[in-house]
Short mmCIF file of C-alpha atoms and ligand atoms in Angstrom, two decimals:
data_model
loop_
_atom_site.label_atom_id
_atom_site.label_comp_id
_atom_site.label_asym_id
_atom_site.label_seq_id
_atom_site.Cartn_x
_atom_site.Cartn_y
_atom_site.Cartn_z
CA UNK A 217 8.10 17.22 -15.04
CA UNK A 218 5.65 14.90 -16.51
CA UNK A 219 4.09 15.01 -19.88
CA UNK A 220 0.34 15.10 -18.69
CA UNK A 221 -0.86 16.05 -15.20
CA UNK A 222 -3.92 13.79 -15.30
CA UNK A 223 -3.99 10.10 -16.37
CA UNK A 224 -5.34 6.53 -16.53
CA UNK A 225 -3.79 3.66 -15.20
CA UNK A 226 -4.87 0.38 -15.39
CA UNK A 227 -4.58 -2.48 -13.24
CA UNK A 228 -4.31 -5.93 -14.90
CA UNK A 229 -5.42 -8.65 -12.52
CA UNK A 230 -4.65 -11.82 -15.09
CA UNK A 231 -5.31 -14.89 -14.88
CA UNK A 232 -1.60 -17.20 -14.57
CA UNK A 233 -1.67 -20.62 -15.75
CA UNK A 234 1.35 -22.94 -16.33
CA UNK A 235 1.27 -21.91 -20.15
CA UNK A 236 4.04 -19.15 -20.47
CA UNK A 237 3.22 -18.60 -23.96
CA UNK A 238 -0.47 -18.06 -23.29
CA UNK A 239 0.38 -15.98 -20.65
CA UNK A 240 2.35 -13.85 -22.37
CA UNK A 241 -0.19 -13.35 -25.21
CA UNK A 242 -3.41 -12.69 -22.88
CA UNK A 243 -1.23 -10.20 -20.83
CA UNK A 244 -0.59 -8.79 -24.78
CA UNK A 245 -4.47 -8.28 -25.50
CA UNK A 246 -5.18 -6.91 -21.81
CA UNK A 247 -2.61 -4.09 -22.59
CA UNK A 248 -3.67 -3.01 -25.66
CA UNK A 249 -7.15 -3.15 -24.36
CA UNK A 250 -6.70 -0.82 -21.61
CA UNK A 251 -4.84 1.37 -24.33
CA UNK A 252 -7.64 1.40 -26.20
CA UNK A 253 -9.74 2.39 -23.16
CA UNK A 254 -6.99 5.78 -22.75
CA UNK A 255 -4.98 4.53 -20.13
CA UNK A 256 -1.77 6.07 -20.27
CA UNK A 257 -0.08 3.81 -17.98
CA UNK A 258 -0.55 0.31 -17.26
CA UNK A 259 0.49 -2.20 -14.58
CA UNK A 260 0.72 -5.45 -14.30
CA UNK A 261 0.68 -8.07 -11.51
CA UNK A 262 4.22 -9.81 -10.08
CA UNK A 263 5.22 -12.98 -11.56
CA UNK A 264 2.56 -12.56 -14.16
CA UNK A 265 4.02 -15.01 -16.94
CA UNK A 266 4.35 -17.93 -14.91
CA UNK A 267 3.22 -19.35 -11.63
CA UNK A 268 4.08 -18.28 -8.40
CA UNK A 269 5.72 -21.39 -6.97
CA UNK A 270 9.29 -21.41 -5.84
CA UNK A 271 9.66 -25.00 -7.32
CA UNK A 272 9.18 -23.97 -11.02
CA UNK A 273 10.12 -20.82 -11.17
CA UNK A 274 13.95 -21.54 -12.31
CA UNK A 275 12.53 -23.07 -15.13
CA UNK A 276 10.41 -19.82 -16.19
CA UNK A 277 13.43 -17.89 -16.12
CA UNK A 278 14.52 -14.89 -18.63
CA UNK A 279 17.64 -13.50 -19.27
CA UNK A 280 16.34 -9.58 -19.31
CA UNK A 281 19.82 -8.22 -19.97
CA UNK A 282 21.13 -10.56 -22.40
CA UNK A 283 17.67 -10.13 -24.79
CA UNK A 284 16.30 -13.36 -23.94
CA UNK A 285 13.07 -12.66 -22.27
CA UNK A 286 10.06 -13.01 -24.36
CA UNK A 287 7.82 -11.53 -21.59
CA UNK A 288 9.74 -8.25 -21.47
CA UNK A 289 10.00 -8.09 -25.95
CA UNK A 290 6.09 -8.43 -25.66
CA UNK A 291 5.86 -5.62 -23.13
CA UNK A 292 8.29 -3.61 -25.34
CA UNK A 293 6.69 -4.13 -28.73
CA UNK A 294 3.17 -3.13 -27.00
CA UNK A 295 4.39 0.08 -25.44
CA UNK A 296 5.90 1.09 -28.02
CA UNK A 297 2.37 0.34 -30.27
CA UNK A 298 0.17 2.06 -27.99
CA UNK A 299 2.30 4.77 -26.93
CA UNK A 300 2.06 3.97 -23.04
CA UNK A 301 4.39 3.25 -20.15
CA UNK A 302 3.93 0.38 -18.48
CA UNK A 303 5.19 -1.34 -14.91
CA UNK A 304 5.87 -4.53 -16.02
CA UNK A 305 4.73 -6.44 -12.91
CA UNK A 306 7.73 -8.99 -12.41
CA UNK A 307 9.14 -11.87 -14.23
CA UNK A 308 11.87 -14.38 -13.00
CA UNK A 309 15.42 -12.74 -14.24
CA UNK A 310 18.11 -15.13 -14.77
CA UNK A 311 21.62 -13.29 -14.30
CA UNK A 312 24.85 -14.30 -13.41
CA UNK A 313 23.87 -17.53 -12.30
CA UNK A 314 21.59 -16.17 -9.73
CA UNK A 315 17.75 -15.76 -9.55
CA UNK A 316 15.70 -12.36 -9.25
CA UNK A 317 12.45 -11.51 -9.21
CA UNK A 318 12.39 -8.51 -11.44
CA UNK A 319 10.41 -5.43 -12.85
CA UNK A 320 10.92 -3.96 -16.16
CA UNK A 321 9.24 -0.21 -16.75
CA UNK A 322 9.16 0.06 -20.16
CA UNK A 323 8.28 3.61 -22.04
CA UNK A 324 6.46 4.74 -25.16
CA UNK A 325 9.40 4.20 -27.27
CA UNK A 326 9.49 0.82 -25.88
CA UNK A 327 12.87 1.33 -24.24
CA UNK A 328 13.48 -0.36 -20.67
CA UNK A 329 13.52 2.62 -18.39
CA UNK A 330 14.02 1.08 -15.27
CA UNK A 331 15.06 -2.36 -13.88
CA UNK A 332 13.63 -3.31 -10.51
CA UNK A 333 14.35 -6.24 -8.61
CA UNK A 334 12.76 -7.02 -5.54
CA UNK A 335 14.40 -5.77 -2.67
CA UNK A 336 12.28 -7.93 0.68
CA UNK A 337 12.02 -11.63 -0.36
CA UNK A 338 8.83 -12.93 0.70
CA UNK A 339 9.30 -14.69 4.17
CA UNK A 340 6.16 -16.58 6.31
CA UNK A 341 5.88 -18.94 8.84
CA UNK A 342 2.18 -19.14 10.26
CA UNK A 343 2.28 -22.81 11.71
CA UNK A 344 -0.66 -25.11 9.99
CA UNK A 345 -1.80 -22.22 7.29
CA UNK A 346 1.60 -20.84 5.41
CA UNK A 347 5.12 -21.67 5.10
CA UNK A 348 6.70 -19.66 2.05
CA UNK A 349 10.66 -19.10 1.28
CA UNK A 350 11.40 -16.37 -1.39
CA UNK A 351 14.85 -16.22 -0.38
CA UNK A 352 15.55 -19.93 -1.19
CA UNK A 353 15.23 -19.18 -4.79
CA UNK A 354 15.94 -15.67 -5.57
CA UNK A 355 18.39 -13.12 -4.41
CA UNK A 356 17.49 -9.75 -3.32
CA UNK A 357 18.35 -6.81 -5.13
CA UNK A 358 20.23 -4.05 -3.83
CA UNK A 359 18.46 -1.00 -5.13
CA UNK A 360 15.85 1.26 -4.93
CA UNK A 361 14.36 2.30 -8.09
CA UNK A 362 12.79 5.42 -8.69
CA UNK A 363 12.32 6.40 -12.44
CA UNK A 364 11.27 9.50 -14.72
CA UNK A 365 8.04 8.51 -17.44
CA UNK A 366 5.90 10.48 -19.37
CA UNK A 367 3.15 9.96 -16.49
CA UNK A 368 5.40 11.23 -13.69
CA UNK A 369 8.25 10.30 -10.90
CA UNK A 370 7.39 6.54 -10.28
CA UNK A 371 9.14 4.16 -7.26
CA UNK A 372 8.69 0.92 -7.86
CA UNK A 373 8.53 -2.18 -4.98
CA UNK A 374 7.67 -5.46 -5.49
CA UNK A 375 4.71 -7.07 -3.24
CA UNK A 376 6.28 -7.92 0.32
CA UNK A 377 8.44 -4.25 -0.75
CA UNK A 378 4.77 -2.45 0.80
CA UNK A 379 5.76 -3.93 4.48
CA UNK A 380 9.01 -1.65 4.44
CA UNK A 381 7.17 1.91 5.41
CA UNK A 382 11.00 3.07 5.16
CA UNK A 383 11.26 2.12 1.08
CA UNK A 384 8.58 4.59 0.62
CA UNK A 385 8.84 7.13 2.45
CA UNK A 386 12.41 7.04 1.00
CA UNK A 387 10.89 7.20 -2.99
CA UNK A 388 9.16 10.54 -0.99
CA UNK A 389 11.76 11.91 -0.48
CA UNK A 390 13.42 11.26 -3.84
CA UNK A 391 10.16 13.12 -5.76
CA UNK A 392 8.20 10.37 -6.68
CA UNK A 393 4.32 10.61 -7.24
CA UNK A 394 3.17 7.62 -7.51
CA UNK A 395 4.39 3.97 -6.28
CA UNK A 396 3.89 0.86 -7.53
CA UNK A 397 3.88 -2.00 -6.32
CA UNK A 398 3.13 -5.23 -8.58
CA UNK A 399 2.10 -8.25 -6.44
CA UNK A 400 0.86 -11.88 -5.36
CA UNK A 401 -0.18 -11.08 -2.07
CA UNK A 402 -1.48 -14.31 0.35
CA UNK A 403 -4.51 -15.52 1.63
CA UNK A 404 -3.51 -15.89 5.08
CA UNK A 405 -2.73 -12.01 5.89
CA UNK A 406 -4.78 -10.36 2.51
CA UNK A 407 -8.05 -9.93 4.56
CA UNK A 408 -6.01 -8.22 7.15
CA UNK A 409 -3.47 -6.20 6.02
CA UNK A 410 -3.58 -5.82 2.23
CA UNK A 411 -5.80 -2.56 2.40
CA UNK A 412 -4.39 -1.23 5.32
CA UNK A 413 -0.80 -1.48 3.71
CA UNK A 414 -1.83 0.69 0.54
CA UNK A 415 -3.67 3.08 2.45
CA UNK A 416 -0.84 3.71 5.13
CA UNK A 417 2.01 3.99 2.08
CA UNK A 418 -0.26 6.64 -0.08
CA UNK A 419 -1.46 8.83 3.68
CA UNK A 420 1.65 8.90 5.16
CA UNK A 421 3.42 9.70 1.86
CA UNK A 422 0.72 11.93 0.34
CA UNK A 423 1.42 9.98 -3.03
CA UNK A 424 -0.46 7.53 -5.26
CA UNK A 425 0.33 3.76 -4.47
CA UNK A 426 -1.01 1.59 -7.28
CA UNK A 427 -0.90 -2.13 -6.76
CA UNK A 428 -1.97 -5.09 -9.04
CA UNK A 429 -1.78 -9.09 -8.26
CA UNK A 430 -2.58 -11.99 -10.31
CA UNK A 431 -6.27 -13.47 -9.93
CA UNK A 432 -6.84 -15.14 -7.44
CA UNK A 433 -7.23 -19.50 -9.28
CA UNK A 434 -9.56 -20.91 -6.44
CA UNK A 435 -8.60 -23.98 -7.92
CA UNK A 436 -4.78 -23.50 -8.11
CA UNK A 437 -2.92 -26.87 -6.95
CA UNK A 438 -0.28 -24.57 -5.93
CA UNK A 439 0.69 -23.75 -1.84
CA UNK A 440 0.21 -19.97 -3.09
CA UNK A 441 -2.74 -18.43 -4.21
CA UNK A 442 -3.03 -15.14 -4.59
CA UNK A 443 -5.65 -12.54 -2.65
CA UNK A 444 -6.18 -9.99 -5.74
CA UNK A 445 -7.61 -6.93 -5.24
CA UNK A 446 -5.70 -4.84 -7.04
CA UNK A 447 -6.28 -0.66 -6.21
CA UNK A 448 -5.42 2.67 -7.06
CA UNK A 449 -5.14 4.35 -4.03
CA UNK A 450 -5.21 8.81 -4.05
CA UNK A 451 -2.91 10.72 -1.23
CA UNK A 452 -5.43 11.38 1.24
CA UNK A 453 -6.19 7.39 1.49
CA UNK A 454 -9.19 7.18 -1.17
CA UNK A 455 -9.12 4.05 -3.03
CA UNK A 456 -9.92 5.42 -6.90
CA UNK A 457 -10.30 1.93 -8.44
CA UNK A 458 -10.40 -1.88 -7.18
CA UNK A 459 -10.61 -5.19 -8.32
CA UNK A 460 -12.40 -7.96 -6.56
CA UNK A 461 -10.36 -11.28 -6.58
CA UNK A 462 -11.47 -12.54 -9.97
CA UNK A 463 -9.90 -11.85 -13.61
CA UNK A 464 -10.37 -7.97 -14.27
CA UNK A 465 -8.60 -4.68 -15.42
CA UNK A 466 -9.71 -2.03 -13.56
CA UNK A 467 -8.67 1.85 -14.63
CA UNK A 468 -8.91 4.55 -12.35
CA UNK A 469 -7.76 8.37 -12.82
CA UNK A 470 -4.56 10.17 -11.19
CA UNK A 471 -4.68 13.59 -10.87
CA UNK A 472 -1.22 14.77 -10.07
CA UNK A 473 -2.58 17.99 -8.88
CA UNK A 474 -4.24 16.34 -5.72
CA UNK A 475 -0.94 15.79 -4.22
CA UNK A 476 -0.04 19.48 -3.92
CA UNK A 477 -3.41 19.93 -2.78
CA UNK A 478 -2.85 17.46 0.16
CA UNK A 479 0.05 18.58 1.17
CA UNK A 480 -0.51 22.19 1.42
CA UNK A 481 -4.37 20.70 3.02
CA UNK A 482 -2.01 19.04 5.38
CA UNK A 483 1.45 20.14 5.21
CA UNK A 484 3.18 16.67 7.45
CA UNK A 485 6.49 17.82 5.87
CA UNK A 486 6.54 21.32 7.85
CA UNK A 487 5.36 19.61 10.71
CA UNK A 488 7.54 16.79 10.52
CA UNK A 489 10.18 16.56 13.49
CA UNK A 490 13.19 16.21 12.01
CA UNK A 491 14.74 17.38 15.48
CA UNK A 492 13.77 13.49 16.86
CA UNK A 493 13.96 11.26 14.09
CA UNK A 494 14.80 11.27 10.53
CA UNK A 495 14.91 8.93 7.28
CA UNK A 496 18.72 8.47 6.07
CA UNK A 497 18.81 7.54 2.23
CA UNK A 498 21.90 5.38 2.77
CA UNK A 499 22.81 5.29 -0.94
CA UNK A 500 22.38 9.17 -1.98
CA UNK A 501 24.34 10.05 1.65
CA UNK A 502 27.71 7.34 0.77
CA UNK A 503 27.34 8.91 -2.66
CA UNK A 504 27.84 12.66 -1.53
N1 LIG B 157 4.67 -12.00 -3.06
C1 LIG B 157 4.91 -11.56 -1.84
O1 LIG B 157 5.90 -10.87 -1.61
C2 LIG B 157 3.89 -11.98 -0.85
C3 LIG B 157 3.67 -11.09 0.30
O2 LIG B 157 4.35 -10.13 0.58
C4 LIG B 157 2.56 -11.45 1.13
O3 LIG B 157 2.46 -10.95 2.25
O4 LIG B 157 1.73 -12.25 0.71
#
């Protein structure tokens, strides 16, 4: 059970420039600021210490499990400092010769808690507006990640993770009460479908979904730039804080008692009909 029912979190939406260093130390001050404002839990955007371009990003990369990773020591020392967990948006993971795009939740004791790396590798084709290849550059990972923190059962997914209705419903299942999902989502479908995709994960789930992308650099020189609007989304689809698409940190409250009070408002598990169709967790039934 968690330590405390009801809790901040805030969203970082930061600014990424090519500067890793600066990057790391404005993500440092944006942390300890929302600290300072009582959030308990903090979240920050994917690829947060570098930019989000498939061409650099081997360059960028940090060797999480070997102790080489500056951006994951700064998110340690500053947990551990303020006393909060925090979803470590994503960082480029070197391991094994092979590329991942990789979140770190780190706890008050500044231990790494969880490990998460990004399971759907960004894909899009939309002749004469986007072209984008994750999976030329990083490898998938191969599990879902749910993990215990002081501020409840947390899933974590990774931006184009929120398309997979399946990966959530599936951290459901497994007790979590909140998701998160760090992210650079795109310009070409974020008008459309960003919204939509929080909501439907947090309704159909009865669960918190918290998301948070870089800002969006209207004068980025790179082929990605990045919609923003990061949200807190409650269980019954009510969006509890949001960021425009400029540099922000928004905080917004999570009352872990609202989910009981959805479901038993609206009890979709009882009514569920697990006679027609049912979710298979493919790991916990080859593990039993
Ligand atoms: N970063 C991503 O995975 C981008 C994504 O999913 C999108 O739709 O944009």
């Amino acid at each position: 059970m968690p330590q405390v029912a009801q809790y901040k979190v805030a969203l970082c939406q930061l600014p990424v420039s090519p500067d890793k260093h600066g990057n790391i130390a404005r993500a440092r001050a944006r942390i300890e600021a929302a600290a300072t404002a009582g959030a308990k839990l903090v979240v920050l955007p994917e690829v947060w210490s570098c930019p989000y371009a498939m061409e650099t990003m081997p360059s960028y990369a940090e060797d999480i499990d070997g102790g080489r990773s500056p951006s994951v020591s700064m998110l340690s020392e500053v947990a551990a400092a303020s006393k909060i967990t925090i979803v470590g948006g994503s960082v480029p993971e070197v391991a094994s010769g092979q590329l991942f795009n990789t979140c770190c939740v780190v706890g008050p004791d500044g231990e790494i808690k969880a490990k998460h790396r990004k399971l759907h590798l960004f894909g899009i084709d939309i002749p004469g507006d986007i072209n984008f290849r994750e999976s030329d550059t990083f490898t998938a990972g191969q599990e879902p990640t749910v993990v215990d923190t002081d501020v409840g059962r947390i899933g974590i997914g990774i931006c184009h993770d929120i398309r997979f209705p399946e990966l959530a419903m599936l951290y459901r299942s497994r007790g979590a009460h909140l998701i998160c999902y760090p992210s650079a989502f795109n310009m070409s479908t974020g008008q459309l479908l960003w919204d939509l995709m929080q909501k439907s994960r947090a309704v159909d789930n009865q669960l918190f979904v918290a998301t948070c992308s870089p800002a969006r650099d209207p004068n980025s020189q790179s082929d990605f730039v990045a919609w923003g609007h990061s949200s807190l989304i409650g269980p019954f689809g009510e969006v509890l804080a949001a960021a425009g698409h400029e540099d922000a940190t928004v905080i917004g409250e999570i009352d872990l008692s609202l989910i009981r009070a959805v479901r038993e408002n609206l009890p979709l598990e009882t009514q569920g009909r697990g006679d027609l169709y049912r979710l298979i967790d493919v790991q916990r039934e080859c593990s039993s």
